[in-house]
Coordinates of C-alpha atoms in Angstrom, one line a residue:
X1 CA 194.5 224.5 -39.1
X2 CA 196.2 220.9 -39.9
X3 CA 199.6 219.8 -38.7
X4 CA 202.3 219.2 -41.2
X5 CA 202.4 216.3 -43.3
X6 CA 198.6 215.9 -44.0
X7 CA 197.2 216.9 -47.6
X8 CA 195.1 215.5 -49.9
X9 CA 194.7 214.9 -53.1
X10 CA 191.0 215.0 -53.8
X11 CA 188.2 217.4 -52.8
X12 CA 186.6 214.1 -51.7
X13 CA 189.3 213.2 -49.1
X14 CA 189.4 216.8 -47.7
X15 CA 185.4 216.6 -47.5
X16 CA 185.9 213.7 -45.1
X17 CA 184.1 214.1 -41.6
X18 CA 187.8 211.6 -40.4
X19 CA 190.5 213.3 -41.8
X20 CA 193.1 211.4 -40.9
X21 CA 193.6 206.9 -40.4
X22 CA 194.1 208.1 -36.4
X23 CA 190.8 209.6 -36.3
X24 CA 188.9 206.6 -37.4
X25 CA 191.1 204.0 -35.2
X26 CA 189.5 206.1 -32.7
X27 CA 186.0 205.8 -33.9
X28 CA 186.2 202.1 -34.7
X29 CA 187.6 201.8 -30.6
X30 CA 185.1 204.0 -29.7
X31 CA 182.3 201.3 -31.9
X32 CA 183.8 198.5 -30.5
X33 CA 183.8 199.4 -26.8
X34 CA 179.9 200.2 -27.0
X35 CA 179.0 197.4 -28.4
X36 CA 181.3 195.0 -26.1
X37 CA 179.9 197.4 -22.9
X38 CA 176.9 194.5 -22.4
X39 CA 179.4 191.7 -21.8
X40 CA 180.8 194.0 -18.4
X41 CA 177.5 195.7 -17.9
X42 CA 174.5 195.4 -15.4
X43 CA 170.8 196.1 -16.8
X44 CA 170.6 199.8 -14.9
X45 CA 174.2 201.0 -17.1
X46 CA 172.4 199.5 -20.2
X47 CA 169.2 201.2 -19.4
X48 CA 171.0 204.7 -19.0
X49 CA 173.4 204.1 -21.8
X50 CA 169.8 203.9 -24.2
X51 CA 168.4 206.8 -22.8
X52 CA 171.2 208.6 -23.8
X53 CA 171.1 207.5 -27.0
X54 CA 167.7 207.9 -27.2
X55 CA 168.2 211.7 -25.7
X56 CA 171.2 212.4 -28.2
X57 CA 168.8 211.2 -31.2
X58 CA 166.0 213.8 -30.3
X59 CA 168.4 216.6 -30.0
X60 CA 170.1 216.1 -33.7
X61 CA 167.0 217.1 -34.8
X62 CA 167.0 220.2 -32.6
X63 CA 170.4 220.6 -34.0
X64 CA 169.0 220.4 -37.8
X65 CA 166.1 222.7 -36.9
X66 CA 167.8 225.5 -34.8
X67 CA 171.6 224.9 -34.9
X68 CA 171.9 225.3 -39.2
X69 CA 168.4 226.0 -40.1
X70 CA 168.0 229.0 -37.7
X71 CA 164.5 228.0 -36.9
X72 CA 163.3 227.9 -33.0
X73 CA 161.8 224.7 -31.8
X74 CA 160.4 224.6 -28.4
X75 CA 158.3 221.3 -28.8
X76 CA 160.6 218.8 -29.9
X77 CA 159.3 216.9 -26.7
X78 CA 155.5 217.0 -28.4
X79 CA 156.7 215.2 -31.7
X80 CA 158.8 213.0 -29.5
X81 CA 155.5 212.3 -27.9
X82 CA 154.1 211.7 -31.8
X83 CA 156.6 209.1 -32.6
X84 CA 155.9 207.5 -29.1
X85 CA 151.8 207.3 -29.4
X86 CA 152.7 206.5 -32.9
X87 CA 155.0 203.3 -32.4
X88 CA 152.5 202.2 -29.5
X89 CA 149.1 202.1 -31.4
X90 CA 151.4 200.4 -34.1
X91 CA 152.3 197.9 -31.9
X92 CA 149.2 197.0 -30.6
X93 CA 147.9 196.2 -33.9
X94 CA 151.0 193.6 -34.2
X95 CA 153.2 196.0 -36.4
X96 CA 156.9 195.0 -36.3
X97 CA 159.3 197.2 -35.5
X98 CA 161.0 198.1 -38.1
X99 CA 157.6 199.8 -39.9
X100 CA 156.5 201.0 -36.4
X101 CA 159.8 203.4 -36.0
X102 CA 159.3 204.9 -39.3
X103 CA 156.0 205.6 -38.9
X104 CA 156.5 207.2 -35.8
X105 CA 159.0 209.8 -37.3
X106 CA 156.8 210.4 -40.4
X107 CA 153.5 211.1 -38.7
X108 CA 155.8 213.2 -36.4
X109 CA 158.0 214.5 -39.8
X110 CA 154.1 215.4 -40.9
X111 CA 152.4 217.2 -38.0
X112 CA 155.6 219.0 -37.9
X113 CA 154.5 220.9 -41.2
X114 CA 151.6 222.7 -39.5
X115 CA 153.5 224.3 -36.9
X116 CA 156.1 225.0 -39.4
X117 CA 153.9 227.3 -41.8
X118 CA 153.9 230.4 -39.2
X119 CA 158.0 230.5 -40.1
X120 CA 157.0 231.6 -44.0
X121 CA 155.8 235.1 -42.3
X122 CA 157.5 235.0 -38.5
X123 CA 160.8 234.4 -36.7
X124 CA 162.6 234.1 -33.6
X125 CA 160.7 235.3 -30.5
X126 CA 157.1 235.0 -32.4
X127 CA 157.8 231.9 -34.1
X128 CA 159.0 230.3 -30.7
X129 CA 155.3 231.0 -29.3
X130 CA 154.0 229.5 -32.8
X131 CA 155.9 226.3 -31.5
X132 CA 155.1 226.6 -28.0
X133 CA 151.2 226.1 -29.0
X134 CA 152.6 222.5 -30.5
X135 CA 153.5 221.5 -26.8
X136 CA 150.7 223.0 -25.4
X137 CA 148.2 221.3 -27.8
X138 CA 149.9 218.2 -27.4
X139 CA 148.4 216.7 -24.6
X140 CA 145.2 218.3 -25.0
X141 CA 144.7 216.9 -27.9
X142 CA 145.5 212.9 -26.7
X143 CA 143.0 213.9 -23.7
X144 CA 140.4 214.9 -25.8
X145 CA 140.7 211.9 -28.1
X146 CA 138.5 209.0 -27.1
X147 CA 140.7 206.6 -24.7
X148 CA 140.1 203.5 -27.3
X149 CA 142.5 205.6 -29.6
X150 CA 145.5 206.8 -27.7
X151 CA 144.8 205.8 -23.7
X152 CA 143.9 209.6 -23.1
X153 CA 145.0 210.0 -19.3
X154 CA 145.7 206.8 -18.5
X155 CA 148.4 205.9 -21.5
X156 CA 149.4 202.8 -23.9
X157 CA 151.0 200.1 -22.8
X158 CA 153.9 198.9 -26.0
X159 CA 154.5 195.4 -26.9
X160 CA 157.8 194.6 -26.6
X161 CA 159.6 194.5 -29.6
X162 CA 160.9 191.6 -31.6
X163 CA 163.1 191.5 -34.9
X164 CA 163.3 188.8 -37.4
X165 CA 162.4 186.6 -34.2
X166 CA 164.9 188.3 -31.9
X167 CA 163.1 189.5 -28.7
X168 CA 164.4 193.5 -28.6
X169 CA 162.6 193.7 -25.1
X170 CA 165.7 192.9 -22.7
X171 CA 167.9 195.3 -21.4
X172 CA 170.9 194.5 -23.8
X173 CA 168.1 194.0 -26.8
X174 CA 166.7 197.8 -26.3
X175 CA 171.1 199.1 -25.6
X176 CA 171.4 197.5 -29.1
X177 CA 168.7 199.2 -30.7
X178 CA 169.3 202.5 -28.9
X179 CA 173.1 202.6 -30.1
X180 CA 172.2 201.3 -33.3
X181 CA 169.6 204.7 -34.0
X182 CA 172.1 206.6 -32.2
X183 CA 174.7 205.4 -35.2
X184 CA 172.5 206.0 -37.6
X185 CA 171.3 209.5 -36.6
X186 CA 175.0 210.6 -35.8
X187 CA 176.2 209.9 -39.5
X188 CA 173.6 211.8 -41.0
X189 CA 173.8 214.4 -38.9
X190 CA 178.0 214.4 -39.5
X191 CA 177.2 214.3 -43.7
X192 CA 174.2 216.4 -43.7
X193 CA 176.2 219.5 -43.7
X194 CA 178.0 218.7 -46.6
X195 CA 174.6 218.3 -48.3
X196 CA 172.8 220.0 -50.9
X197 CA 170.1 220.7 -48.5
X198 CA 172.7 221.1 -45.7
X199 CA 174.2 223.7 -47.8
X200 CA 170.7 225.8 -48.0
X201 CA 169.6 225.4 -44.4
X202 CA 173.0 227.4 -43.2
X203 CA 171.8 229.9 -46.2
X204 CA 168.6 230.2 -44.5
X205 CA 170.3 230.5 -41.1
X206 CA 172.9 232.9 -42.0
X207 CA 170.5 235.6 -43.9
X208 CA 167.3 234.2 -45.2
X209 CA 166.9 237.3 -47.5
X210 CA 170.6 236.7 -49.3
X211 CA 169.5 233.1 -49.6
X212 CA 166.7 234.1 -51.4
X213 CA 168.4 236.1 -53.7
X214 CA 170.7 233.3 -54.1
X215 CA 167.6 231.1 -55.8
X216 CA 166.8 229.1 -52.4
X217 CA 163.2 229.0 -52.1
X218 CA 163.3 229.9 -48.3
X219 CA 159.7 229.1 -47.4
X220 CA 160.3 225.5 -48.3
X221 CA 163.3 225.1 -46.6
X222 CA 162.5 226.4 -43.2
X223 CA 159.4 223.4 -43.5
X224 CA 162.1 220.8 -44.9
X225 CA 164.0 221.7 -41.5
X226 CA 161.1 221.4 -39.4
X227 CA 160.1 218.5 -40.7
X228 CA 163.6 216.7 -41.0
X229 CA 164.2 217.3 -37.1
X230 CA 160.9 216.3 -36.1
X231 CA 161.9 213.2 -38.2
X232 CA 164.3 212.5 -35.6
X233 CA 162.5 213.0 -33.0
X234 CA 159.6 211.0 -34.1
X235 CA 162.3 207.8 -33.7
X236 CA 163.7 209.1 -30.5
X237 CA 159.7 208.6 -30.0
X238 CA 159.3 205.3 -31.1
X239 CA 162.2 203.7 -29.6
X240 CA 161.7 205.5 -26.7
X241 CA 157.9 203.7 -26.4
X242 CA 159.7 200.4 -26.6
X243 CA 162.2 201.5 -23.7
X244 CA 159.5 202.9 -21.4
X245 CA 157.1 200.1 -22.2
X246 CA 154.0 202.3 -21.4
X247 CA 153.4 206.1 -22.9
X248 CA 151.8 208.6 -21.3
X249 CA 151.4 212.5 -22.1
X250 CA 153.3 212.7 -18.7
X251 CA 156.4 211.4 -20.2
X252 CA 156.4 214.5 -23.0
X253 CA 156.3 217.9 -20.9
X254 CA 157.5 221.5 -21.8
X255 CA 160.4 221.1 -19.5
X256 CA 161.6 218.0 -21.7
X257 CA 161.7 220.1 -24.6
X258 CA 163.7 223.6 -22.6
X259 CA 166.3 220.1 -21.5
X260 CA 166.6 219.1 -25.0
X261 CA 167.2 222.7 -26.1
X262 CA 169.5 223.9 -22.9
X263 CA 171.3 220.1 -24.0
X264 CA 172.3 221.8 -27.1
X265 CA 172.8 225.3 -26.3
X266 CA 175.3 223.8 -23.8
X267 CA 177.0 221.6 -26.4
X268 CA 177.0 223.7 -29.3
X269 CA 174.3 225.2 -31.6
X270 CA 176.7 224.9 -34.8
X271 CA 178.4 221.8 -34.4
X272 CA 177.6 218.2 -34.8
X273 CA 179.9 217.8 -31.8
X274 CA 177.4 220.0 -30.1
X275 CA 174.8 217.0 -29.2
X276 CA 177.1 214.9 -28.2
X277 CA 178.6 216.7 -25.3
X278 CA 176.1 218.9 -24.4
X279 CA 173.5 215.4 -23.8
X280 CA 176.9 213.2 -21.8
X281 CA 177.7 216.4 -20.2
X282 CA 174.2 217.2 -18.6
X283 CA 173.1 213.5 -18.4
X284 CA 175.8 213.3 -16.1
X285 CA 175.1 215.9 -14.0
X286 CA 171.8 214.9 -13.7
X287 CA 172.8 211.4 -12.2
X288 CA 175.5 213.1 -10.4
X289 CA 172.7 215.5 -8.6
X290 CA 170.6 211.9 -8.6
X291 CA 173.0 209.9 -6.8
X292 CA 173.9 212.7 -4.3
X293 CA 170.5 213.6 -3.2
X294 CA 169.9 209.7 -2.5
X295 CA 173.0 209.8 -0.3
X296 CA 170.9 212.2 1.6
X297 CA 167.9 210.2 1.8
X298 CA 170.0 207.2 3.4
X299 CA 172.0 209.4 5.4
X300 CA 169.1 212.0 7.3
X301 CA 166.0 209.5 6.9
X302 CA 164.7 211.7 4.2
X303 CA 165.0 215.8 5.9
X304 CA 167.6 216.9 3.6
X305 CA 167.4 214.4 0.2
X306 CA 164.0 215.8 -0.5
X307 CA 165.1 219.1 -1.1
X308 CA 167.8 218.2 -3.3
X309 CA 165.8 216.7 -5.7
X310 CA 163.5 219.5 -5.1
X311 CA 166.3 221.7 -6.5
X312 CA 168.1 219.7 -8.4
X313 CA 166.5 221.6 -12.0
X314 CA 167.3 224.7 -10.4
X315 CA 171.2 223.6 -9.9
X316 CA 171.5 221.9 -13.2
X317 CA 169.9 225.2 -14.9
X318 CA 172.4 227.3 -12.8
X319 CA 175.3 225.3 -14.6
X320 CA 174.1 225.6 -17.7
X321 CA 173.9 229.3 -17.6
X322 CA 177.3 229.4 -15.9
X323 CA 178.5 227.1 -19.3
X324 CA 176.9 229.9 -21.5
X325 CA 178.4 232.8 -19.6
X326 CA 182.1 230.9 -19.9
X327 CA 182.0 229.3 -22.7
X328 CA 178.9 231.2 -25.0
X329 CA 179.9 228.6 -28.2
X330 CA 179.2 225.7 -26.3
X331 CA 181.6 222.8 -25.3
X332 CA 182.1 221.8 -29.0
X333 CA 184.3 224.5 -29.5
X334 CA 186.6 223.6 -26.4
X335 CA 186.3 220.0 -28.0
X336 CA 187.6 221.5 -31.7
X337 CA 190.2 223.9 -29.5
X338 CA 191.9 221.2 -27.5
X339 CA 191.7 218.9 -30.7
X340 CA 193.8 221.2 -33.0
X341 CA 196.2 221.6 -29.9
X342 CA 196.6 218.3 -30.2
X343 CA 197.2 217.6 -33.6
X344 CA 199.4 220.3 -33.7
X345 CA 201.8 219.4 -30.2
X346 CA 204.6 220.0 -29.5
X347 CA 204.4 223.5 -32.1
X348 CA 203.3 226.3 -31.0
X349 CA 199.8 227.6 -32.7
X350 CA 200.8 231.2 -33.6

């Protein structure tokens, strides 16, 4: 629902992701406060604003696989790993940065492929355990290598990145590069919907039999949406090499990949909005949980601060399901709700 006095005059303009010039004065505030936020900034803000970004970046592409392809994904952590290992050997060998990150998301885009084929013959519960053996054979896999290739248990060290002579290695070089991924992953993310391809990945999601009927050839989609979200993950990968400054198979567990997914669930599966939220809203919590349990460290020597980080997963999963029982859409519907309400103030809505 729109307020009065908006229209358009083209299907273009009523296409737009901004409908309206106050929605992209916000956006462009929103653009310029980021990239003024190193001039007011210490190096630990920096550092947890690109791991957001970073975070947010892996889970558009659980949002392209699961949220309008339909497909479960329960290793994006393992081709986040990919991009990672990826970007490091690159580096090592004196790659620059820019071929290192998209090599990263294509060798992760690639290996995605073979855990994809199950989905031609299974789905939901049984093509979740097909992906499951992706982050299981993960780290098997870069232990059993030889250690000259890919560290095995001891990990890679990355060189720090530089860009057209640019050192990318300080905290406000890496911020830059994290927000500038970030950018680029949330437009396509916002546009792909409106895509061809978009188009047949909420066929495939809605009924894959109807979309098949339709002339969608449904096998080939289901592997274009594994492979375009492991394409973002495979640059949350790379980038995320060059933050960490050493990989190991430590860094890319199963319980990455539940966060990534409980980070979208709790944001919302169907919305581009979804990502957003749900990684701000947990990241939060997480340094919230963080910050409390040190308190207890200073304040009882230790007795009490260990066993809130002990159970801080168990608290932040306990909010998460409380979000899901309250809210089951995910906060991007209370974002669209409150947003209409807005645009629509001081009239009533019914």
């Amino acid at each position: 629902m729109r307020p009065t006095g908006i229209w358009f005059e083209s299907y273009a303009a009523e296409a737009r992701v901004l409908e309206t010039l106050r929605a992209r004065l916000w956006l462009l505030a929103l653009l310029a406060a980021l990239v003024l936020l190193p001039a007011v900034a210490g190096p630990w803000l920096l550092g947890e604003f690109t791991n957001l970004f970073i975070t947010l970046v892996a889970v558009y592409g659980l949002y392209v696989t699961v949220g309008m392809a339909g497909q479960i994904n329960i290793a994006q952590s393992a081709f986040v790993g990919v991009g990672a290992f990826t970007a490091a050997k690159l580096s090592g060998m004196g790659v620059p940065i820019w071929a290192t990150i998209p090599a990263g998301a294509l060798a992760a885009g690639c290996i995605s492929i073979v855990f994809a084929l199950p989905a031609w013959r299974v789905k939901g519960f049984y093509l979740a355990l097909t992906t499951l053996a992706a982050q299981v054979m993960f780290p098997i896999v870069i232990l059993a290598l030889p250690m000259s290739w890919l560290g095995g248990l001891v990990g890679m060290p990355v060189m720090p990145p530089t860009l057209f002579g640019l050192n990318l290695g300080t905290p406000t070089g890496l911020y830059f590069l994290g927000l500038f991924v970030a950018a680029l992953a949330t437009w396509t993310a916002f546009n792909l919907p409106r895509s061809r391809i978009g188009r047949a990945f909420r066929a495939v999601h809605d009924n894959d039999s109807a979309a098949s009927v339709m002339g969608i050839q449904v096998t080939r989609i289901k592997i274009e949406a594994f492979f375009a979200g492991a394409l973002y993950a495979g640059v949350a990968g790379a980038v995320l090499a060059y933050f960490l400054q050493f990989v190991t198979v430590s860094s890319f567990t199963l319980f990455t990949s539940v966060w990534y997914l409980g980070m979208l669930i709790v944001g919302g599966l169907h919305s581009p909005v979804g990502p957003i939220l749900g990684v701000v809203f947990v990241t939060l919590l997480q340094e919230g949980l963080h910050k409390f349990a040190n308190a207890m460290l200073q304040a009882d020597g230790g007795l009490g601060g260990g066993t809130v980080f002990a159970l801080s997963s168990v608290v932040l999963a306990l909010c998460i399901l409380i979000a899901l029982i309250f809210e089951p859409r995910g906060l991007a519907h209370l974002w669209h709700t409150g947003m209409k309400a807005f645009r629509l103030w001081p009239f009533p809505r019914n």
